mmCIF file of C-alpha atoms in Angstrom:
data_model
loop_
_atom_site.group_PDB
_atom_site.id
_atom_site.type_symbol
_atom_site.label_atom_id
_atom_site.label_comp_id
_atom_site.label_asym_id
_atom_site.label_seq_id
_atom_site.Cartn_x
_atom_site.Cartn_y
_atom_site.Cartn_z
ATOM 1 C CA UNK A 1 -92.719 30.613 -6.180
ATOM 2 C CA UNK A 2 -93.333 30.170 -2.713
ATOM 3 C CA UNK A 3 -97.203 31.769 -1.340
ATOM 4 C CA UNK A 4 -96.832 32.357 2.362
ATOM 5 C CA UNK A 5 -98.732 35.115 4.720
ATOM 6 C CA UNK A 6 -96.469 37.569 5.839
ATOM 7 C CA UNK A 7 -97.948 37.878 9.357
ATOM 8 C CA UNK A 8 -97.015 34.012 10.045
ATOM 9 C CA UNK A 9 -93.992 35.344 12.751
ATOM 10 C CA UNK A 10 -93.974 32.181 14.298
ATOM 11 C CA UNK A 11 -93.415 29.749 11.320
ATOM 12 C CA UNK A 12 -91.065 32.652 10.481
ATOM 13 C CA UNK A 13 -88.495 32.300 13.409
ATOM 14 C CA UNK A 14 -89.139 28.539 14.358
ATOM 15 C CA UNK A 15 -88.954 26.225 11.052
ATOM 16 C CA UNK A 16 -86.475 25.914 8.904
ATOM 17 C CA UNK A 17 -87.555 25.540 5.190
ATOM 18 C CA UNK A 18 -85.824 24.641 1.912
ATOM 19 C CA UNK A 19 -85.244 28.153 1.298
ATOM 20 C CA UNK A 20 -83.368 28.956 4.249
ATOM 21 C CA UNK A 21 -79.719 29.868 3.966
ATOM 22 C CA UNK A 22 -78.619 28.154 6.856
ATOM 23 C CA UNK A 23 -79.238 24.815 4.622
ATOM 24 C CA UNK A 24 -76.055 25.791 2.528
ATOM 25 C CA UNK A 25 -74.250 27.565 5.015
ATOM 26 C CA UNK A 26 -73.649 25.211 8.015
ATOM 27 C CA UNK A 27 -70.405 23.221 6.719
ATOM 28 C CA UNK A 28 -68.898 26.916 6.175
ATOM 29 C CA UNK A 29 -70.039 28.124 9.500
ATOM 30 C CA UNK A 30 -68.677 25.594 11.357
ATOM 31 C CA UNK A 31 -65.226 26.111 9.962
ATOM 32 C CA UNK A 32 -65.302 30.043 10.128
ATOM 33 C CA UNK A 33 -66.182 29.441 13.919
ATOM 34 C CA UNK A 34 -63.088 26.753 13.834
ATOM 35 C CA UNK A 35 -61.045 29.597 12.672
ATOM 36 C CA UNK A 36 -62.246 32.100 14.901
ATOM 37 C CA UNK A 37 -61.171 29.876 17.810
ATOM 38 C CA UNK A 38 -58.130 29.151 16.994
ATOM 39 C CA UNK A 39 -57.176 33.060 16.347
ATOM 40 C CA UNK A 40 -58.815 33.823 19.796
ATOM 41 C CA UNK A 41 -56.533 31.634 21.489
ATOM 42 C CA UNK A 42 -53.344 31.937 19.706
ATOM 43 C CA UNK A 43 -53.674 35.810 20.376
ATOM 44 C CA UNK A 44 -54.971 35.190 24.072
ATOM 45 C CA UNK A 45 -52.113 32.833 25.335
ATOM 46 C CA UNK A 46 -49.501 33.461 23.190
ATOM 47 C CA UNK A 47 -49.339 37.342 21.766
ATOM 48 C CA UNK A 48 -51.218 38.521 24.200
ATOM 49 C CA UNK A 49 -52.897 41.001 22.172
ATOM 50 C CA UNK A 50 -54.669 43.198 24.916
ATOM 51 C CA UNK A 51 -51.245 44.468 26.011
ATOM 52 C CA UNK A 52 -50.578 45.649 22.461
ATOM 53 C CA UNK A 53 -51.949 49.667 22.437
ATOM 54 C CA UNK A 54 -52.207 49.044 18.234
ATOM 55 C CA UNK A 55 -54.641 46.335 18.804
ATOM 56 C CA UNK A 56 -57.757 49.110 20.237
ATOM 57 C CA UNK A 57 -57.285 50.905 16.303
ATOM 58 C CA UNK A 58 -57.817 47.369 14.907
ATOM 59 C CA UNK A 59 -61.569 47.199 16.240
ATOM 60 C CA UNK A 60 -61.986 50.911 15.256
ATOM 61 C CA UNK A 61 -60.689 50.175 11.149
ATOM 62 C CA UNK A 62 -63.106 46.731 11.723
ATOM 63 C CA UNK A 63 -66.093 49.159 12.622
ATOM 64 C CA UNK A 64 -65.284 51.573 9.665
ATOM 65 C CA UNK A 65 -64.919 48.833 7.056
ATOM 66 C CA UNK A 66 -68.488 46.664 8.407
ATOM 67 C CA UNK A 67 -70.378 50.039 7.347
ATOM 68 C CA UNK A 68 -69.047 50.502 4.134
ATOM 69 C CA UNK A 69 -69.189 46.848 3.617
ATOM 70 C CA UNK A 70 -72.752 47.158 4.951
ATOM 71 C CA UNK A 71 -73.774 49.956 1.988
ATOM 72 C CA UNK A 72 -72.473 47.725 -0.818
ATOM 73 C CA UNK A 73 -74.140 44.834 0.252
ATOM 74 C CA UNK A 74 -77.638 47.081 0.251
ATOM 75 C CA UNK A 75 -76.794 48.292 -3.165
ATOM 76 C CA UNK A 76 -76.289 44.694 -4.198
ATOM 77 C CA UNK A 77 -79.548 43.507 -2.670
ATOM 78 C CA UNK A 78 -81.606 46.537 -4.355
ATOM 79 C CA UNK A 79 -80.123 46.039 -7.991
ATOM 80 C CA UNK A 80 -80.693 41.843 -7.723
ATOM 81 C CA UNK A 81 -84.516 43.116 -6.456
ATOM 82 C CA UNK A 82 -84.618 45.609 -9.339
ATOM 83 C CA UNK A 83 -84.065 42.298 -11.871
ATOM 84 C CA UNK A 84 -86.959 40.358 -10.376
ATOM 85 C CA UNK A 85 -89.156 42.904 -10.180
ATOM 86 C CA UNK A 86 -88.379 44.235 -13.684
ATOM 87 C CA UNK A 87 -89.494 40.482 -14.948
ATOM 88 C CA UNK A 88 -92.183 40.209 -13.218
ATOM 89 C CA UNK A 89 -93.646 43.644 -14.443
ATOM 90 C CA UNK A 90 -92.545 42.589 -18.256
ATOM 91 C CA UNK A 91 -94.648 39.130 -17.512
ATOM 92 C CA UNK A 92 -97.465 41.183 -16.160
ATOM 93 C CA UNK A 93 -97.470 43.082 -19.335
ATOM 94 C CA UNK A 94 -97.742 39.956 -21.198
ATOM 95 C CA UNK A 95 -100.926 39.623 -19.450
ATOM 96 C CA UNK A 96 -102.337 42.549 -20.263
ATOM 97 C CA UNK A 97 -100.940 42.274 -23.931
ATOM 98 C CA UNK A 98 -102.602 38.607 -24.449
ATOM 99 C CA UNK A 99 -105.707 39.826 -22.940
ATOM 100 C CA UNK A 100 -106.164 42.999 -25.199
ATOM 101 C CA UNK A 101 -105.506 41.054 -28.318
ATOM 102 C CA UNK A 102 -108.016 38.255 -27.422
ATOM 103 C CA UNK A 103 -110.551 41.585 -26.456
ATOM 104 C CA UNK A 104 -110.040 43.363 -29.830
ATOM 105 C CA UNK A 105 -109.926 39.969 -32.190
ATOM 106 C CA UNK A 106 -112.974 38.939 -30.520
ATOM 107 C CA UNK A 107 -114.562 41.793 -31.476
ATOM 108 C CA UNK A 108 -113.019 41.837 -35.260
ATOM 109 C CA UNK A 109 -113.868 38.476 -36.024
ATOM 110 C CA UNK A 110 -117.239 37.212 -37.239
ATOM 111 C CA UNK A 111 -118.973 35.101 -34.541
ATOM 112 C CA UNK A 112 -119.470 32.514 -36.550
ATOM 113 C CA UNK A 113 -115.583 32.239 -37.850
ATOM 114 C CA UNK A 114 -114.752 29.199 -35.595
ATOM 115 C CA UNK A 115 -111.493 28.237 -37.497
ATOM 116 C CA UNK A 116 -109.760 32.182 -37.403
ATOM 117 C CA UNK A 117 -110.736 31.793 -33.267
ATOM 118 C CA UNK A 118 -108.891 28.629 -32.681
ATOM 119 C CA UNK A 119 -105.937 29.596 -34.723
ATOM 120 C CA UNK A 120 -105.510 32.654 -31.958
ATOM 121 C CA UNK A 121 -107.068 30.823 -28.915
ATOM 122 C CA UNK A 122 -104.332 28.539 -29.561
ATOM 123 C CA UNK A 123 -101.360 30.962 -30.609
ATOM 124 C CA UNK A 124 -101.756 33.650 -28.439
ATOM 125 C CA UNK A 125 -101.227 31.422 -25.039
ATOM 126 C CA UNK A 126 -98.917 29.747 -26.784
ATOM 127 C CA UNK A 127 -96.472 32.858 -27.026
ATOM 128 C CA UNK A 128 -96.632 32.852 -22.961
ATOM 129 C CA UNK A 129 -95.943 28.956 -22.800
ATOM 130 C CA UNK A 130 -92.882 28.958 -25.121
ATOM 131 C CA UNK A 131 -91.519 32.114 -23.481
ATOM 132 C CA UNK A 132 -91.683 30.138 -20.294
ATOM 133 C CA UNK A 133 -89.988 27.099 -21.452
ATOM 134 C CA UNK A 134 -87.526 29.303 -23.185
ATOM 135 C CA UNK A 135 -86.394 31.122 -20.241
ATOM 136 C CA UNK A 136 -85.723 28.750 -17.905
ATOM 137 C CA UNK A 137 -83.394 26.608 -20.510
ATOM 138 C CA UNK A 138 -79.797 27.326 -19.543
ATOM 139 C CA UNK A 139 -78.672 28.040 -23.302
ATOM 140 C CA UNK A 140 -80.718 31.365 -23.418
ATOM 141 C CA UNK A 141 -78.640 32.011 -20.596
ATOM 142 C CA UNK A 142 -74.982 31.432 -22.059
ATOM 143 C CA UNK A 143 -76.485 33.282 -25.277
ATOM 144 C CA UNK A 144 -74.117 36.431 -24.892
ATOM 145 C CA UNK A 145 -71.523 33.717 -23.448
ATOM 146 C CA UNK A 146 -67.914 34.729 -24.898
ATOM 147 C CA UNK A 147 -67.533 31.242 -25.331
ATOM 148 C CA UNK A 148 -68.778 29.279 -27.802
ATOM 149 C CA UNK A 149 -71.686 26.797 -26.716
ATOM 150 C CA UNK A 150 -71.493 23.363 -28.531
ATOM 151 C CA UNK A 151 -75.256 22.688 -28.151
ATOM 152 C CA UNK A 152 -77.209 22.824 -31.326
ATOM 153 C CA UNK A 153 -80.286 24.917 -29.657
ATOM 154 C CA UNK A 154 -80.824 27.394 -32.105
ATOM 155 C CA UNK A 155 -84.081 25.750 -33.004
ATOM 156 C CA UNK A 156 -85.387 26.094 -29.431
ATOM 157 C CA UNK A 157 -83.529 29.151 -28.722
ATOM 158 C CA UNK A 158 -85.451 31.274 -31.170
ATOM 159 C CA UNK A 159 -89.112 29.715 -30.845
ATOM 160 C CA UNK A 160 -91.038 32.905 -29.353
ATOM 161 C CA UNK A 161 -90.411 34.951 -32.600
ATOM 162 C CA UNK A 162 -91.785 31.988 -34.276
ATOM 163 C CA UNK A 163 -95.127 31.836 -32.961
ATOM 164 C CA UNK A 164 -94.862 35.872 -33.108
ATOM 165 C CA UNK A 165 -94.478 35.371 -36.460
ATOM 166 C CA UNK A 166 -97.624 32.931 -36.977
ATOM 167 C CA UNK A 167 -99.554 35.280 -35.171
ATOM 168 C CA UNK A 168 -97.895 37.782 -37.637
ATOM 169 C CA UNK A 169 -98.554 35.909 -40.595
ATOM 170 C CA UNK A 170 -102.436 35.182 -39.841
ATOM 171 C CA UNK A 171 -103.202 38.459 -38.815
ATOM 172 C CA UNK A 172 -101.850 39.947 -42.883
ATOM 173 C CA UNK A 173 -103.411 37.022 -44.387
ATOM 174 C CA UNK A 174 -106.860 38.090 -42.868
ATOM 175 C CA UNK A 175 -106.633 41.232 -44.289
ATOM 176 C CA UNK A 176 -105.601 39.496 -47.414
ATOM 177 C CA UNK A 177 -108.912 37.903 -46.850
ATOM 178 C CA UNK A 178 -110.740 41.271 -46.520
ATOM 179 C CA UNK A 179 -111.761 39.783 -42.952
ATOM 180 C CA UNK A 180 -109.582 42.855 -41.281
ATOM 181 C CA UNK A 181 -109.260 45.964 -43.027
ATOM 182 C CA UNK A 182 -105.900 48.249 -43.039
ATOM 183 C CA UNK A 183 -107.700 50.103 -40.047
ATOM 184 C CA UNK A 184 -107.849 47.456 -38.289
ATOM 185 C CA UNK A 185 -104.488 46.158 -38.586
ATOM 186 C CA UNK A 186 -103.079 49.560 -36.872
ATOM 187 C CA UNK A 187 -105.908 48.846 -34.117
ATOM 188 C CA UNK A 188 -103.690 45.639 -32.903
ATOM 189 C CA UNK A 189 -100.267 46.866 -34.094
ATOM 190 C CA UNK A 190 -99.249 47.560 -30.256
ATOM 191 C CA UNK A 191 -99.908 44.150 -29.269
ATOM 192 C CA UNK A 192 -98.089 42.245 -32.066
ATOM 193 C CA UNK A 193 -94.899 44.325 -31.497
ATOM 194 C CA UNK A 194 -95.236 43.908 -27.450
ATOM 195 C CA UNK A 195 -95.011 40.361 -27.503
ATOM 196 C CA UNK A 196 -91.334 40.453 -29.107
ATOM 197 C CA UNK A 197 -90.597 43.751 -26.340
ATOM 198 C CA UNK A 198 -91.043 41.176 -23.665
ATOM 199 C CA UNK A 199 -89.252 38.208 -24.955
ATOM 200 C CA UNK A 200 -86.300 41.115 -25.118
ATOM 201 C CA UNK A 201 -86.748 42.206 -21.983
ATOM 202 C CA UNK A 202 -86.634 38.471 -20.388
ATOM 203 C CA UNK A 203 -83.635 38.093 -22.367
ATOM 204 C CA UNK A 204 -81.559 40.971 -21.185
ATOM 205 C CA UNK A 205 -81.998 39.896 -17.796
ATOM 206 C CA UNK A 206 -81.697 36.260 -18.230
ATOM 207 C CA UNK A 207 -78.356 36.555 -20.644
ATOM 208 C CA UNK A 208 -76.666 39.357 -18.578
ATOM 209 C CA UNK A 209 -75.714 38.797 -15.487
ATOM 210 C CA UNK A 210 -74.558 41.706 -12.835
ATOM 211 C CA UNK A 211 -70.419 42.299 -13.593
ATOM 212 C CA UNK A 212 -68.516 39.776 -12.882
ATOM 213 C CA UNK A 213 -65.523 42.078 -11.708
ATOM 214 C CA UNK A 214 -68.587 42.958 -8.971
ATOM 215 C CA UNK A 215 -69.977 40.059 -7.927
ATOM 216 C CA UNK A 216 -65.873 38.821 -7.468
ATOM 217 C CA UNK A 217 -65.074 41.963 -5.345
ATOM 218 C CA UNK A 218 -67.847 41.596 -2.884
ATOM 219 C CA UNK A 219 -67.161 37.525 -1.996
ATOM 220 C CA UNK A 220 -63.605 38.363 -1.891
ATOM 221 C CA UNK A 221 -64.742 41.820 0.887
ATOM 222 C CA UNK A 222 -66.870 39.777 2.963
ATOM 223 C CA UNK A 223 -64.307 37.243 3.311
ATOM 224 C CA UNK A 224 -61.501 39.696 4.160
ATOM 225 C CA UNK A 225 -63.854 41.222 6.147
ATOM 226 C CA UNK A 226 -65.003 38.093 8.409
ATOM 227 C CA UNK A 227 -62.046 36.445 8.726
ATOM 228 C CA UNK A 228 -60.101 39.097 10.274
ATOM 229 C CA UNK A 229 -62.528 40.181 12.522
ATOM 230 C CA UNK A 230 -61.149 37.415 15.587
ATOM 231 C CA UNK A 231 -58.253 39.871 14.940
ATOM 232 C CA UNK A 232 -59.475 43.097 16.357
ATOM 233 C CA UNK A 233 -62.178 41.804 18.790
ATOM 234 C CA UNK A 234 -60.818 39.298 20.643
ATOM 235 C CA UNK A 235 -59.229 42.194 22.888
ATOM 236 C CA UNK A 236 -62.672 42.884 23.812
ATOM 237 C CA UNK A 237 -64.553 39.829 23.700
ATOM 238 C CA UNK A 238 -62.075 36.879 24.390
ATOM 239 C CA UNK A 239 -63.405 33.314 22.932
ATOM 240 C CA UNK A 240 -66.862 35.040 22.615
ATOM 241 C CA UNK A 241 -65.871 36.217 19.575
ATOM 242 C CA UNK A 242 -66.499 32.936 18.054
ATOM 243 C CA UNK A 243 -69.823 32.983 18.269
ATOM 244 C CA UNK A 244 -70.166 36.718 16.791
ATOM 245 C CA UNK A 245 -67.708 35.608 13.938
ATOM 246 C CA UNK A 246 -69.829 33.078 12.863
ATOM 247 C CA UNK A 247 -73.180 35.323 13.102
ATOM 248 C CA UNK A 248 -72.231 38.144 11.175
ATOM 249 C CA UNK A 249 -71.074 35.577 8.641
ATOM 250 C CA UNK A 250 -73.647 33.823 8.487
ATOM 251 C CA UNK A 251 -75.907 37.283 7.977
ATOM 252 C CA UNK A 252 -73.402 38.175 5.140
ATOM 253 C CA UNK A 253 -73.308 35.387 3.046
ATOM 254 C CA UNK A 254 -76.676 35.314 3.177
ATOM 255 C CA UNK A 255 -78.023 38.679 1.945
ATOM 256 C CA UNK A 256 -75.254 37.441 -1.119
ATOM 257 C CA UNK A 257 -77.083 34.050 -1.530
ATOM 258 C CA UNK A 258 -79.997 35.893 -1.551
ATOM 259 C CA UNK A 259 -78.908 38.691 -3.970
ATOM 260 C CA UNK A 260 -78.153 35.281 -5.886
ATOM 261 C CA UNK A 261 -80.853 34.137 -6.106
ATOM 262 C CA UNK A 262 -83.494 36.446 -7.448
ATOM 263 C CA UNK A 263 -80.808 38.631 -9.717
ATOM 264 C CA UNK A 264 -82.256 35.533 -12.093
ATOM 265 C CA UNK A 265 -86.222 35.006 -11.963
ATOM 266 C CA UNK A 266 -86.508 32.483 -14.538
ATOM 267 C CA UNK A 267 -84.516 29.663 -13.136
ATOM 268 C CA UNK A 268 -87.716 27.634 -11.519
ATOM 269 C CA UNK A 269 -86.202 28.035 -8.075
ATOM 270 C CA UNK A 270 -88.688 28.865 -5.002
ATOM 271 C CA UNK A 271 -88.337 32.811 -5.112
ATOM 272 C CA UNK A 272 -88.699 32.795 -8.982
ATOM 273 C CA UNK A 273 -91.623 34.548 -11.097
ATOM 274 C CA UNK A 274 -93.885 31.760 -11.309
ATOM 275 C CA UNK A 275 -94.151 31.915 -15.488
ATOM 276 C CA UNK A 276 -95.631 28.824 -16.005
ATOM 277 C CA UNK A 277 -98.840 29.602 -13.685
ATOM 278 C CA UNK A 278 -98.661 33.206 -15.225
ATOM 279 C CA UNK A 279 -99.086 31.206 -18.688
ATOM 280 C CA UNK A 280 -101.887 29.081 -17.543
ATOM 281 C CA UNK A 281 -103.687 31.522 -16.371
ATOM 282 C CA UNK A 282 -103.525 33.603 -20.058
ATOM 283 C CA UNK A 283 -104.490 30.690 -21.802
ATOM 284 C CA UNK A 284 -107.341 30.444 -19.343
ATOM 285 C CA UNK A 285 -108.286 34.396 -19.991
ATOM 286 C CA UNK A 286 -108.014 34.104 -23.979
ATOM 287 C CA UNK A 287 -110.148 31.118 -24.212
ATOM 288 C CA UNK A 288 -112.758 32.750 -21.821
ATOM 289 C CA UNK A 289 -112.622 35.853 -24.028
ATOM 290 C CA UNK A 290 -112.403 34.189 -27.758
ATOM 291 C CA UNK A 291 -114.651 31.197 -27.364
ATOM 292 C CA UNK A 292 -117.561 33.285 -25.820
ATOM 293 C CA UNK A 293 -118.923 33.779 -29.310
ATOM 294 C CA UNK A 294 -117.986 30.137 -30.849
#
């Protein structure tokens, strides 16, 4: 994930950085603006389209169809926003969830039990680490694939629920012990079952993508939409439509790419939920809260 101040206009509007769109987008550009030229001046020297009365309700349906087109790409934008936000409030509750568990069992547990502390100064991070590494593997994604996925991952695929259920397992075998009573097992109840309603959460948004019938329908509007846009403007604008061709693809295709890219925010990529620092930094927050007594 990418820190930057949001005041920086200038680095803004003058660099170009890994991130940008117009990286990926340049090869198409230049042949959507190849296109556009060669439309313009077919229809300017040999149809001689501004003599044609039909041509003025072209421009009017290409006005109509760029706001509707403009609304769905919004709505796309907003629910692809909605995933990455989503994931990062599950993550932050992960936080919270580590932290209370290290606050209560460090109250619970004798000061002087340095092997019971380890177990959980250990365990408890760990949850956040193998979550991490479990999210950004491509099989979790291809988990609800209709297709069946020849890579023996199962192992991997399942190992947050098994260091939920070694946290699981120590926390009944201390009662066992008499070292937590029945009480105290209801006390951190919430926080056992929340680890396994974030791993669930991750995993509905990492294994199911938007529609694909959706995501086919917009690439396939934009491009009806762009390329016939030389058709009804050139009337008006003559070879400049070139240039506008290209920009309004290029602004497009971008706000897709961008949809793209954070409708998944466990991929590692530079607009992703940074889950590995988010893990660090719980492993940092349950050994500062566990070992204080040691």
């Amino acid at each position: 994930m990418i820190i930057y101040n949001p005041k920086g206009w200038f680095s803004f509007v003058f660099k170009i950085y890994k991130a940008d769109t117009i990286t990926k987008l340049w090869p198409m550009l230049v042949v959507t603006g190849i296109f556009a030229f060669i439309i313009a001046y077919v229809e300017i020297n040999y149809i001689e389209i501004d003599k044609m009365k039909a041509s003025s309700y072209v421009t009017v349906g290409q006005s109509l169809v760029g706001f509707v087109l403009s609304l769905v790409l919004v709505f796309r934008t907003n629910t692809a926003y909605d995933r990455w936000w989503e994931g990062r409030k599950l993550w932050g509750q992960l936080t919270n969830i580590s932290r209370n568990l290290s606050i209560k069992l460090n109250a619970l547990l004798p000061s002087h039990d340095k092997e019971n502390r380890e177990f959980f100064i250990k365990y408890i991070p760990l949850f956040a680490q193998i979550l991490h590494r479990h999210l950004t593997n491509d099989t979790t994604r291809y988990t609800l694939d209709e297709h069946e996925n020849s890579d023996d991952t199962t192992e991997f695929r399942y190992s947050p629920s098994q260091v939920a259920v070694k946290l699981t397992h120590k926390i009944v075998q201390l009662n066992k012990e008499n070292i937590l009573t029945g009480e105290q097992l209801l006390f951190i109840n919430q926080e056992l079952k929340g680890f396994m309603d974030v791993c669930g959460g991750c995993e509905r948004i990492k294994n199911t993508p938007i529609p694909f019938s959706y995501v086919l329908f917009i690439k396939k509007f934009i491009a009806l939409y762009v390329f016939s846009m030389p058709i009804g403007y050139v009337i008006n604008l003559g070879y400049w439509v070139v240039p506008l061709v290209m920009f309004v693809f290029y602004v497009l295709i971008s706000l897709e790419l961008v949809a793209e890219d954070i409708e998944d925010p466990f991929n590692n990529g530079d607009n992703d939920i940074p889950t590995k620092k988010i893990a660090e930094n719980i492993k940092k927050s349950c050994l500062d809260i566990l070992a204080k007594n040691k």
